[in-house]
Short mmCIF file of C-alpha atoms and ligand atoms in Angstrom, two decimals:
data_model
loop_
_atom_site.label_atom_id
_atom_site.label_comp_id
_atom_site.label_asym_id
_atom_site.label_seq_id
_atom_site.Cartn_x
_atom_site.Cartn_y
_atom_site.Cartn_z
CA UNK A 1 4.97 16.63 -26.19
CA UNK A 2 1.73 18.56 -25.81
CA UNK A 3 0.04 18.00 -22.47
CA UNK A 4 -3.27 16.25 -22.66
CA UNK A 5 -6.34 18.02 -21.34
CA UNK A 6 -8.06 15.75 -18.83
CA UNK A 7 -10.30 18.45 -17.43
CA UNK A 8 -13.45 17.32 -19.27
CA UNK A 9 -12.96 13.81 -17.82
CA UNK A 10 -12.38 15.17 -14.30
CA UNK A 11 -15.48 17.34 -14.66
CA UNK A 12 -17.56 14.35 -15.74
CA UNK A 13 -16.28 12.47 -12.70
CA UNK A 14 -17.55 15.27 -10.48
CA UNK A 15 -14.16 16.45 -9.20
CA UNK A 16 -13.68 19.93 -7.78
CA UNK A 17 -11.52 21.22 -10.62
CA UNK A 18 -9.95 24.12 -8.80
CA UNK A 19 -9.06 22.10 -5.70
CA UNK A 20 -7.80 19.31 -7.93
CA UNK A 21 -5.47 21.69 -9.80
CA UNK A 22 -4.02 22.79 -6.49
CA UNK A 23 -3.58 19.19 -5.38
CA UNK A 24 -1.71 18.26 -8.56
CA UNK A 25 0.52 21.31 -8.25
CA UNK A 26 1.44 20.43 -4.66
CA UNK A 27 2.02 16.78 -5.51
CA UNK A 28 4.12 17.63 -8.55
CA UNK A 29 6.36 19.85 -6.45
CA UNK A 30 6.68 17.31 -3.64
CA UNK A 31 7.59 14.60 -6.15
CA UNK A 32 10.24 16.78 -7.73
CA UNK A 33 11.76 17.72 -4.37
CA UNK A 34 11.66 14.24 -2.86
CA UNK A 35 12.05 11.85 -5.78
CA UNK A 36 13.68 13.60 -8.68
CA UNK A 37 16.34 15.11 -6.43
CA UNK A 38 17.70 11.64 -5.59
CA UNK A 39 21.07 10.76 -7.06
CA UNK A 40 22.02 7.63 -8.91
CA UNK A 41 18.48 6.34 -9.45
CA UNK A 42 17.97 3.26 -11.63
CA UNK A 43 17.00 4.22 -15.18
CA UNK A 44 13.95 1.96 -15.07
CA UNK A 45 12.42 4.23 -12.42
CA UNK A 46 11.45 6.48 -15.33
CA UNK A 47 8.46 4.23 -15.87
CA UNK A 48 7.35 4.86 -12.27
CA UNK A 49 7.92 8.61 -12.71
CA UNK A 50 5.65 8.48 -15.72
CA UNK A 51 2.96 6.45 -13.94
CA UNK A 52 2.89 8.83 -11.01
CA UNK A 53 2.71 11.84 -13.30
CA UNK A 54 -0.32 10.26 -15.01
CA UNK A 55 -1.96 8.83 -11.87
CA UNK A 56 -4.92 11.17 -12.22
CA UNK A 57 -4.72 11.41 -16.00
CA UNK A 58 -3.88 8.53 -18.31
CA UNK A 59 -4.59 5.84 -15.71
CA UNK A 60 -8.06 7.22 -15.04
CA UNK A 61 -8.64 7.46 -18.77
CA UNK A 62 -7.70 3.78 -19.07
CA UNK A 63 -10.12 2.85 -16.32
CA UNK A 64 -12.90 4.84 -17.98
CA UNK A 65 -12.20 3.07 -21.28
CA UNK A 66 -12.34 -0.31 -19.53
CA UNK A 67 -15.63 0.67 -17.91
CA UNK A 68 -17.10 1.51 -21.32
CA UNK A 69 -16.36 -2.08 -22.31
CA UNK A 70 -18.27 -3.31 -19.26
CA UNK A 71 -15.27 -4.00 -17.01
CA UNK A 72 -15.70 -2.89 -13.42
CA UNK A 73 -13.50 -0.84 -11.14
CA UNK A 74 -13.38 -1.81 -7.47
CA UNK A 75 -11.90 0.71 -5.03
CA UNK A 76 -10.32 -0.57 -1.80
CA UNK A 77 -8.60 0.69 1.35
CA UNK A 78 -7.08 -2.53 2.63
CA UNK A 79 -4.99 -5.47 1.48
CA UNK A 80 -7.63 -7.89 2.77
CA UNK A 81 -9.79 -7.40 -0.31
CA UNK A 82 -9.05 -10.39 -2.60
CA UNK A 83 -8.21 -8.82 -5.93
CA UNK A 84 -8.12 -12.25 -7.63
CA UNK A 85 -11.92 -12.27 -7.64
CA UNK A 86 -12.09 -8.88 -9.31
CA UNK A 87 -9.45 -9.83 -11.88
CA UNK A 88 -11.39 -13.02 -12.64
CA UNK A 89 -14.26 -11.00 -14.11
CA UNK A 90 -11.92 -8.69 -16.05
CA UNK A 91 -12.21 -5.94 -13.45
CA UNK A 92 -9.56 -3.76 -11.83
CA UNK A 93 -8.84 -3.23 -8.16
CA UNK A 94 -7.52 0.20 -7.21
CA UNK A 95 -6.29 1.55 -3.90
CA UNK A 96 -8.18 4.74 -3.10
CA UNK A 97 -6.51 8.06 -2.28
CA UNK A 98 -5.64 8.14 1.43
CA UNK A 99 -2.08 9.40 1.83
CA UNK A 100 -2.29 13.20 1.83
CA UNK A 101 -3.50 15.87 4.20
CA UNK A 102 -6.34 16.88 1.94
CA UNK A 103 -9.87 18.07 2.61
CA UNK A 104 -9.10 17.95 6.33
CA UNK A 105 -11.60 20.70 7.15
CA UNK A 106 -14.30 18.73 5.37
CA UNK A 107 -13.25 15.48 7.02
CA UNK A 108 -13.23 17.02 10.48
CA UNK A 109 -16.85 18.06 10.04
CA UNK A 110 -17.80 14.39 10.14
CA UNK A 111 -14.91 12.79 12.05
CA UNK A 112 -13.27 13.61 15.39
CA UNK A 113 -10.02 15.56 15.08
CA UNK A 114 -8.09 12.80 16.79
CA UNK A 115 -8.75 10.29 14.02
CA UNK A 116 -5.84 8.68 12.18
CA UNK A 117 -4.60 10.69 9.19
CA UNK A 118 -5.28 7.85 6.74
CA UNK A 119 -8.97 7.77 7.62
CA UNK A 120 -9.28 11.56 7.64
CA UNK A 121 -7.52 11.57 4.29
CA UNK A 122 -9.88 9.19 2.46
CA UNK A 123 -12.85 10.99 3.90
CA UNK A 124 -11.36 14.35 2.97
CA UNK A 125 -10.57 13.22 -0.58
CA UNK A 126 -14.17 12.12 -1.05
CA UNK A 127 -15.85 15.10 0.60
CA UNK A 128 -13.64 17.62 -1.17
CA UNK A 129 -14.14 15.84 -4.53
CA UNK A 130 -10.45 15.22 -5.19
CA UNK A 131 -10.05 11.46 -5.72
CA UNK A 132 -10.80 10.38 -9.29
CA UNK A 133 -10.44 6.72 -8.28
CA UNK A 134 -13.36 6.73 -5.88
CA UNK A 135 -15.41 8.64 -8.44
CA UNK A 136 -14.61 6.02 -11.08
CA UNK A 137 -15.29 3.05 -8.77
CA UNK A 138 -18.30 0.82 -9.43
CA UNK A 139 -17.87 -0.67 -5.98
CA UNK A 140 -16.08 0.69 -2.93
CA UNK A 141 -15.03 -1.95 -0.43
CA UNK A 142 -14.39 -1.23 3.23
CA UNK A 143 -13.48 -3.73 5.92
CA UNK A 144 -13.85 -4.16 9.67
CA UNK A 145 -10.19 -3.88 10.59
CA UNK A 146 -9.65 -1.01 13.03
CA UNK A 147 -12.50 0.77 14.79
CA UNK A 148 -11.76 4.08 13.11
CA UNK A 149 -12.12 2.67 9.61
CA UNK A 150 -15.13 0.56 10.49
CA UNK A 151 -17.09 3.52 11.84
CA UNK A 152 -15.85 5.91 9.14
CA UNK A 153 -17.24 3.60 6.44
CA UNK A 154 -20.71 4.10 7.89
CA UNK A 155 -20.29 7.80 7.22
CA UNK A 156 -18.59 7.33 3.86
CA UNK A 157 -21.56 5.22 2.83
CA UNK A 158 -23.71 8.40 2.95
CA UNK A 159 -21.57 9.83 0.13
CA UNK A 160 -20.56 6.72 -1.80
CA UNK A 161 -22.10 3.32 -1.27
CA UNK A 162 -19.56 1.26 0.64
CA UNK A 163 -19.63 -2.52 0.80
CA UNK A 164 -17.99 -3.75 4.01
CA UNK A 165 -16.20 -7.09 4.44
CA UNK A 166 -16.04 -8.48 7.93
CA UNK A 167 -12.46 -9.30 8.90
CA UNK A 168 -12.12 -11.55 11.95
CA UNK A 169 -9.91 -10.33 14.80
CA UNK A 170 -8.43 -13.71 15.76
CA UNK A 171 -7.09 -16.68 13.83
CA UNK A 172 -8.96 -19.69 15.16
CA UNK A 173 -10.73 -22.24 12.95
CA UNK A 174 -14.01 -20.46 13.75
CA UNK A 175 -12.54 -17.19 12.46
CA UNK A 176 -11.40 -18.91 9.29
CA UNK A 177 -14.93 -20.15 8.72
CA UNK A 178 -16.23 -16.61 9.11
CA UNK A 179 -13.58 -15.29 6.74
CA UNK A 180 -14.39 -17.94 4.15
CA UNK A 181 -18.03 -16.88 4.28
CA UNK A 182 -16.97 -13.28 3.69
CA UNK A 183 -14.82 -14.22 0.71
CA UNK A 184 -17.69 -16.22 -0.82
CA UNK A 185 -20.09 -13.33 -0.26
CA UNK A 186 -17.62 -10.92 -1.86
CA UNK A 187 -17.36 -13.27 -4.84
CA UNK A 188 -21.14 -13.08 -5.20
CA UNK A 189 -21.03 -9.29 -4.96
CA UNK A 190 -18.39 -9.14 -7.69
CA UNK A 191 -20.52 -11.42 -9.86
CA UNK A 192 -23.55 -9.22 -9.23
CA UNK A 193 -21.91 -5.92 -10.18
CA UNK A 194 -20.10 -7.37 -13.19
CA UNK A 195 -22.91 -9.59 -14.44
CA UNK A 196 -20.26 -12.32 -14.96
CA UNK A 197 -19.86 -15.69 -13.29
CA UNK A 198 -16.59 -16.56 -11.60
CA UNK A 199 -15.44 -19.89 -12.98
CA UNK A 200 -12.39 -22.08 -12.25
CA UNK A 201 -10.94 -20.91 -15.57
CA UNK A 202 -11.24 -17.16 -15.05
CA UNK A 203 -10.31 -17.41 -11.35
CA UNK A 204 -7.19 -19.36 -12.24
CA UNK A 205 -6.27 -16.47 -14.51
CA UNK A 206 -7.03 -13.90 -11.76
CA UNK A 207 -4.88 -15.81 -9.28
CA UNK A 208 -1.99 -15.95 -11.76
CA UNK A 209 -2.10 -12.23 -12.52
CA UNK A 210 -2.09 -11.28 -8.83
CA UNK A 211 0.61 -13.83 -7.97
CA UNK A 212 2.83 -12.71 -10.82
CA UNK A 213 2.61 -9.13 -9.61
CA UNK A 214 3.61 -10.31 -6.14
CA UNK A 215 6.48 -12.38 -7.59
CA UNK A 216 7.89 -9.29 -9.29
CA UNK A 217 7.67 -7.36 -6.01
CA UNK A 218 9.29 -10.24 -4.13
CA UNK A 219 12.14 -10.19 -6.63
CA UNK A 220 12.61 -6.47 -6.02
CA UNK A 221 12.51 -6.99 -2.29
CA UNK A 222 15.14 -9.76 -2.44
CA UNK A 223 17.51 -7.50 -4.37
CA UNK A 224 17.43 -5.03 -1.50
CA UNK A 225 19.21 -7.59 0.68
CA UNK A 226 22.41 -6.76 -1.20
CA UNK A 227 25.03 -4.46 0.25
CA UNK A 228 24.99 -1.73 -0.89
CA UNK A 229 21.29 -1.67 -1.67
CA UNK A 230 20.83 -1.11 -5.41
CA UNK A 231 17.70 1.03 -4.91
CA UNK A 232 16.61 3.62 -2.39
CA UNK A 233 13.85 2.92 0.12
CA UNK A 234 11.96 5.87 -1.34
CA UNK A 235 11.97 4.34 -4.83
CA UNK A 236 11.07 0.88 -3.53
CA UNK A 237 8.20 2.37 -1.54
CA UNK A 238 6.98 4.13 -4.66
CA UNK A 239 6.96 0.83 -6.55
CA UNK A 240 4.87 -0.75 -3.78
CA UNK A 241 2.50 2.20 -3.75
CA UNK A 242 2.00 2.14 -7.51
CA UNK A 243 1.30 -1.60 -7.35
CA UNK A 244 -2.09 -0.65 -5.93
CA UNK A 245 -3.36 1.15 -8.98
CA UNK A 246 -1.34 0.47 -12.11
CA UNK A 247 -2.40 -2.07 -14.72
CA UNK A 248 -1.13 -5.34 -13.18
CA UNK A 249 0.27 -6.91 -16.36
CA UNK A 250 2.14 -3.81 -17.49
CA UNK A 251 3.32 -3.15 -13.95
CA UNK A 252 4.67 -6.69 -13.52
CA UNK A 253 6.64 -6.44 -16.75
CA UNK A 254 8.07 -3.04 -15.80
CA UNK A 255 9.12 -4.21 -12.34
CA UNK A 256 10.95 -7.18 -13.85
CA UNK A 257 12.76 -4.73 -16.15
CA UNK A 258 13.68 -2.67 -13.08
CA UNK A 259 14.91 -5.85 -11.34
CA UNK A 260 17.04 -6.77 -14.37
CA UNK A 261 18.75 -3.42 -14.05
CA UNK A 262 19.14 -3.82 -10.28
CA UNK A 263 20.67 -7.26 -10.76
CA UNK A 264 23.28 -5.73 -13.04
CA UNK A 265 23.93 -3.06 -10.41
CA UNK A 266 24.39 -5.67 -7.71
CA UNK A 267 26.87 -7.59 -9.88
CA UNK A 268 28.85 -4.42 -10.47
CA UNK A 269 28.63 -3.38 -6.82
CA UNK A 270 26.67 -0.24 -7.68
CA UNK A 271 24.31 0.99 -5.01
CA UNK A 272 22.35 4.06 -4.05
CA UNK A 273 24.39 4.34 -0.91
CA UNK A 274 27.93 3.68 0.11
CA UNK A 275 29.02 0.60 2.02
CA UNK A 276 28.84 1.01 5.76
CA UNK A 277 25.78 3.26 5.72
CA UNK A 278 23.05 2.30 8.24
CA UNK A 279 20.46 -0.13 6.87
CA UNK A 280 17.01 0.48 8.29
CA UNK A 281 13.88 -1.65 8.40
CA UNK A 282 10.71 0.45 8.61
CA UNK A 283 7.80 -1.28 10.29
CA UNK A 284 4.24 -0.26 11.06
CA UNK A 285 1.29 1.62 9.58
CA UNK A 286 0.99 1.65 5.79
CA UNK A 287 2.25 4.61 3.74
CA UNK A 288 -0.14 5.47 0.93
CA UNK A 289 0.86 7.86 -1.90
CA UNK A 290 2.13 10.57 -1.28
CA UNK A 291 3.13 9.74 2.28
CA UNK A 292 6.90 9.75 1.76
CA UNK A 293 7.85 11.73 4.84
CA UNK A 294 9.57 9.11 6.98
CA UNK A 295 11.77 7.43 4.33
CA UNK A 296 12.67 10.87 3.02
CA UNK A 297 13.88 11.96 6.45
CA UNK A 298 15.75 8.66 6.99
CA UNK A 299 17.43 8.72 3.61
CA UNK A 300 18.45 12.36 3.83
CA UNK A 301 19.97 11.64 7.24
CA UNK A 302 22.61 9.21 6.01
CA UNK A 303 20.82 5.84 6.02
CA UNK A 304 19.03 3.61 3.55
CA UNK A 305 15.68 1.88 4.04
CA UNK A 306 16.10 -1.75 3.00
CA UNK A 307 12.61 -3.11 3.71
CA UNK A 308 9.11 -2.13 4.81
CA UNK A 309 7.23 -4.39 7.19
CA UNK A 310 3.94 -2.85 6.16
CA UNK A 311 0.91 -3.37 3.96
CA UNK A 312 2.49 -1.04 1.44
CA UNK A 313 5.48 -3.32 1.35
CA UNK A 314 6.31 -6.82 2.38
CA UNK A 315 3.06 -7.73 4.14
CA UNK A 316 1.00 -7.50 0.98
CA UNK A 317 3.46 -9.33 -1.25
CA UNK A 318 5.14 -12.12 0.72
CA UNK A 319 2.42 -14.78 0.39
CA UNK A 320 1.08 -16.17 -2.86
CA UNK A 321 -2.25 -17.90 -3.47
CA UNK A 322 -1.60 -21.59 -4.07
CA UNK A 323 -2.04 -22.34 -7.77
CA UNK A 324 -2.74 -26.03 -7.30
CA UNK A 325 -6.52 -25.83 -6.85
CA UNK A 326 -8.48 -27.40 -9.74
CA UNK A 327 -12.02 -26.63 -8.57
CA UNK A 328 -13.66 -23.36 -7.67
CA UNK A 329 -13.96 -24.47 -4.05
CA UNK A 330 -10.29 -25.32 -3.76
CA UNK A 331 -9.33 -22.02 -5.35
CA UNK A 332 -11.52 -20.12 -2.91
CA UNK A 333 -9.88 -22.05 -0.06
CA UNK A 334 -6.47 -21.09 -1.38
CA UNK A 335 -7.52 -17.42 -1.46
CA UNK A 336 -8.97 -17.65 2.05
CA UNK A 337 -5.74 -19.19 3.38
CA UNK A 338 -3.48 -16.69 1.69
CA UNK A 339 -5.32 -13.64 3.00
CA UNK A 340 -5.74 -15.17 6.43
CA UNK A 341 -1.97 -15.06 6.87
CA UNK A 342 -1.91 -11.25 6.80
CA UNK A 343 -0.64 -10.16 10.21
CA UNK A 344 -2.21 -6.71 10.53
CA UNK A 345 -2.02 -5.21 14.01
CA UNK A 346 -5.83 -5.43 14.12
CA UNK A 347 -5.40 -9.13 15.03
CA UNK A 348 -4.99 -10.50 18.53
CA UNK A 349 -2.77 -12.12 19.53
CA UNK A 350 -0.36 -11.22 16.75
CA UNK A 351 2.87 -13.06 17.43
CA UNK A 352 3.27 -13.74 13.70
CA UNK A 353 4.01 -10.07 13.18
CA UNK A 354 6.75 -9.75 15.80
CA UNK A 355 8.31 -13.03 14.57
CA UNK A 356 8.21 -11.68 11.08
CA UNK A 357 9.86 -8.38 12.03
CA UNK A 358 12.72 -10.32 13.59
CA UNK A 359 13.09 -12.44 10.45
CA UNK A 360 13.13 -9.37 8.24
CA UNK A 361 15.68 -7.56 10.41
CA UNK A 362 17.93 -10.59 10.13
CA UNK A 363 17.42 -11.30 6.42
CA UNK A 364 17.90 -7.70 5.37
CA UNK A 365 20.86 -7.17 7.70
CA UNK A 366 19.10 -4.20 9.27
CA UNK A 367 21.16 -2.18 11.73
CA UNK A 368 17.99 -0.86 13.32
CA UNK A 369 14.21 -0.71 13.07
CA UNK A 370 12.13 2.43 12.89
CA UNK A 371 8.59 1.66 14.00
CA UNK A 372 6.17 4.10 12.44
CA UNK A 373 2.59 4.53 13.60
CA UNK A 374 0.23 7.01 12.10
CA UNK A 375 -0.82 9.22 14.97
CA UNK A 376 -4.05 7.97 16.59
CA UNK A 377 -3.67 4.54 14.97
CA UNK A 378 -4.39 2.45 18.03
CA UNK A 379 -3.51 -1.02 16.63
CA UNK A 380 0.03 -0.10 15.53
CA UNK A 381 0.76 2.38 18.32
CA UNK A 382 -0.19 -0.15 21.00
CA UNK A 383 1.50 -3.08 19.27
CA UNK A 384 4.72 -1.03 19.10
CA UNK A 385 5.29 -1.97 22.75
CA UNK A 386 5.52 -5.69 21.89
CA UNK A 387 7.65 -4.99 18.84
CA UNK A 388 10.08 -2.96 20.95
CA UNK A 389 10.27 -5.65 23.61
CA UNK A 390 11.00 -8.45 21.15
CA UNK A 391 13.64 -6.42 19.30
CA UNK A 392 15.34 -5.27 22.49
CA UNK A 393 15.58 -8.86 23.68
CA UNK A 394 17.52 -9.62 20.51
CA UNK A 395 19.67 -6.51 20.83
CA UNK A 396 18.23 -4.84 17.72
CA UNK A 397 17.96 -1.04 18.13
CA UNK A 398 14.47 0.37 17.64
CA UNK A 399 13.05 3.88 17.44
CA UNK A 400 9.29 4.31 17.80
CA UNK A 401 7.76 7.29 16.09
CA UNK A 402 4.23 8.57 15.61
CA UNK A 403 3.36 11.11 13.00
CA UNK A 404 0.51 12.41 10.86
CA UNK A 405 0.57 13.70 7.29
CA UNK A 406 1.47 17.28 8.24
CA UNK A 407 4.95 18.75 7.84
CA UNK A 408 5.09 20.57 11.19
CA UNK A 409 7.00 17.80 12.93
CA UNK A 410 9.64 17.21 10.23
CA UNK A 411 12.37 19.09 12.14
CA UNK A 412 11.66 17.25 15.36
CA UNK A 413 11.51 13.86 13.62
CA UNK A 414 14.76 14.55 11.82
CA UNK A 415 16.49 15.32 15.10
CA UNK A 416 15.24 12.07 16.65
CA UNK A 417 16.05 9.97 13.59
CA UNK A 418 19.55 11.45 13.27
CA UNK A 419 20.23 10.72 16.93
CA UNK A 420 19.00 7.15 16.43
CA UNK A 421 21.20 6.65 13.36
CA UNK A 422 24.15 8.02 15.24
CA UNK A 423 23.57 5.43 17.96
CA UNK A 424 23.06 2.62 15.43
CA UNK A 425 26.32 3.39 13.66
CA UNK A 426 28.41 3.08 16.86
S1 BJ8 B 1 -4.39 -4.97 6.74
S2 BJ8 B 1 -2.71 -2.15 8.18
S3 BJ8 B 1 -4.31 -1.97 5.02
S4 BJ8 B 1 -6.21 -2.28 8.04
S5 BJ8 B 1 -3.40 3.46 10.11
S6 BJ8 B 1 -6.79 3.09 9.22
S7 BJ8 B 1 -5.12 0.51 11.08
S8 BJ8 B 1 -6.00 3.61 12.56
S9 BJ8 B 1 -4.56 0.97 7.44
FE1 BJ8 B 1 -4.47 -1.24 7.20
FE2 BJ8 B 1 -5.69 -3.31 6.13
FE3 BJ8 B 1 -4.45 -3.54 8.47
FE4 BJ8 B 1 -3.07 -3.29 6.26
FE5 BJ8 B 1 -6.76 2.05 11.16
FE6 BJ8 B 1 -4.24 2.38 11.86
FE7 BJ8 B 1 -5.44 4.26 10.51
FE8 BJ8 B 1 -4.89 1.90 9.38
#
């Protein structure tokens, strides 16, 4: 099939064409080396291969078509942004590029060097003109989670207007009231940019679409409890990453098709790994596309990742919005409650998260936990102490690692992870 020429579209979006070509070449090679080299992948992963290959092409074209019809694109960096409200007005929520070491020189002109890689990455993508999603966004939404993001949004705002939602840091009734106010204000913002009113009818629809996507991801997650796991951690991570930018209806259908295949595999005892291989729960900072480094190292060291306690994973999919509300107010309350359960390390105290890690380790029969913090991510790096303590009390082996998006530490990480797996297997 002849390759489509998206260059005119990228030019219209204001991308740096030369830098963008280089980015796609690097990503294509990394994908081939990391993903396509895996053995015994489910056939249904071909859909995900296609989506990733068209992440900057066909998907952007679809968004531009939707925009022509008056539907808005809302770019986000955090799972706190309630996508139901955007879906209610026929809009699309997209996760913005933040997972590659890109435009670092540009980013470091405006940010300290010792800033977390995720923040440097989204700044770098914007400043170097390499993220078509931010260029296509009608609204970019930041949030007051960690200090690094919060302050970086002030700078990002100089280059792309950034609307910031205030996320409370505790979970008292007072904090819930604040959060409800933020959700209502965001609803008004969405109405303003779209020129459409959010009604009980269209919000009900938005809630269903988002919940159905989560249900499909929950089904996938549950299948990974089987021994042997019918899918690799790398592939499951990819599914969770793509959930942030693919068309939600098409994505949901495709993930159910993948789950049908995985169910057949489970029945037949077919897995991506052999029985007896170490099962690892990865916990910590989110891994945005194309941050595949840690699961790649784990899975090429003789183990399989069975779950991710992370925003690109279980944390963003485990809770649904209650569908029982019959008035706008009740629906907003249901949204507020659902998002308020998110146990990001930015919260204090955050016992829910450590409890949840224990539950996951048990449910997924994990032999050990690898706690991953992006270097300079204070919330997750500091909270790792509590996570380690709780797991050690229960006799669950844990390895704490910190890393950025560079490849310089791969050898060192591999040595540490192999030693950990060796210990876990004994
Ligand atoms: S709800 S995890 S998506 S904030 S890695 S930028 S925390 S210094 S990404 Fe997150 Fe929302 Fe929380 Fe989830 Fe800061 Fe840490 Fe960097 Fe982070």
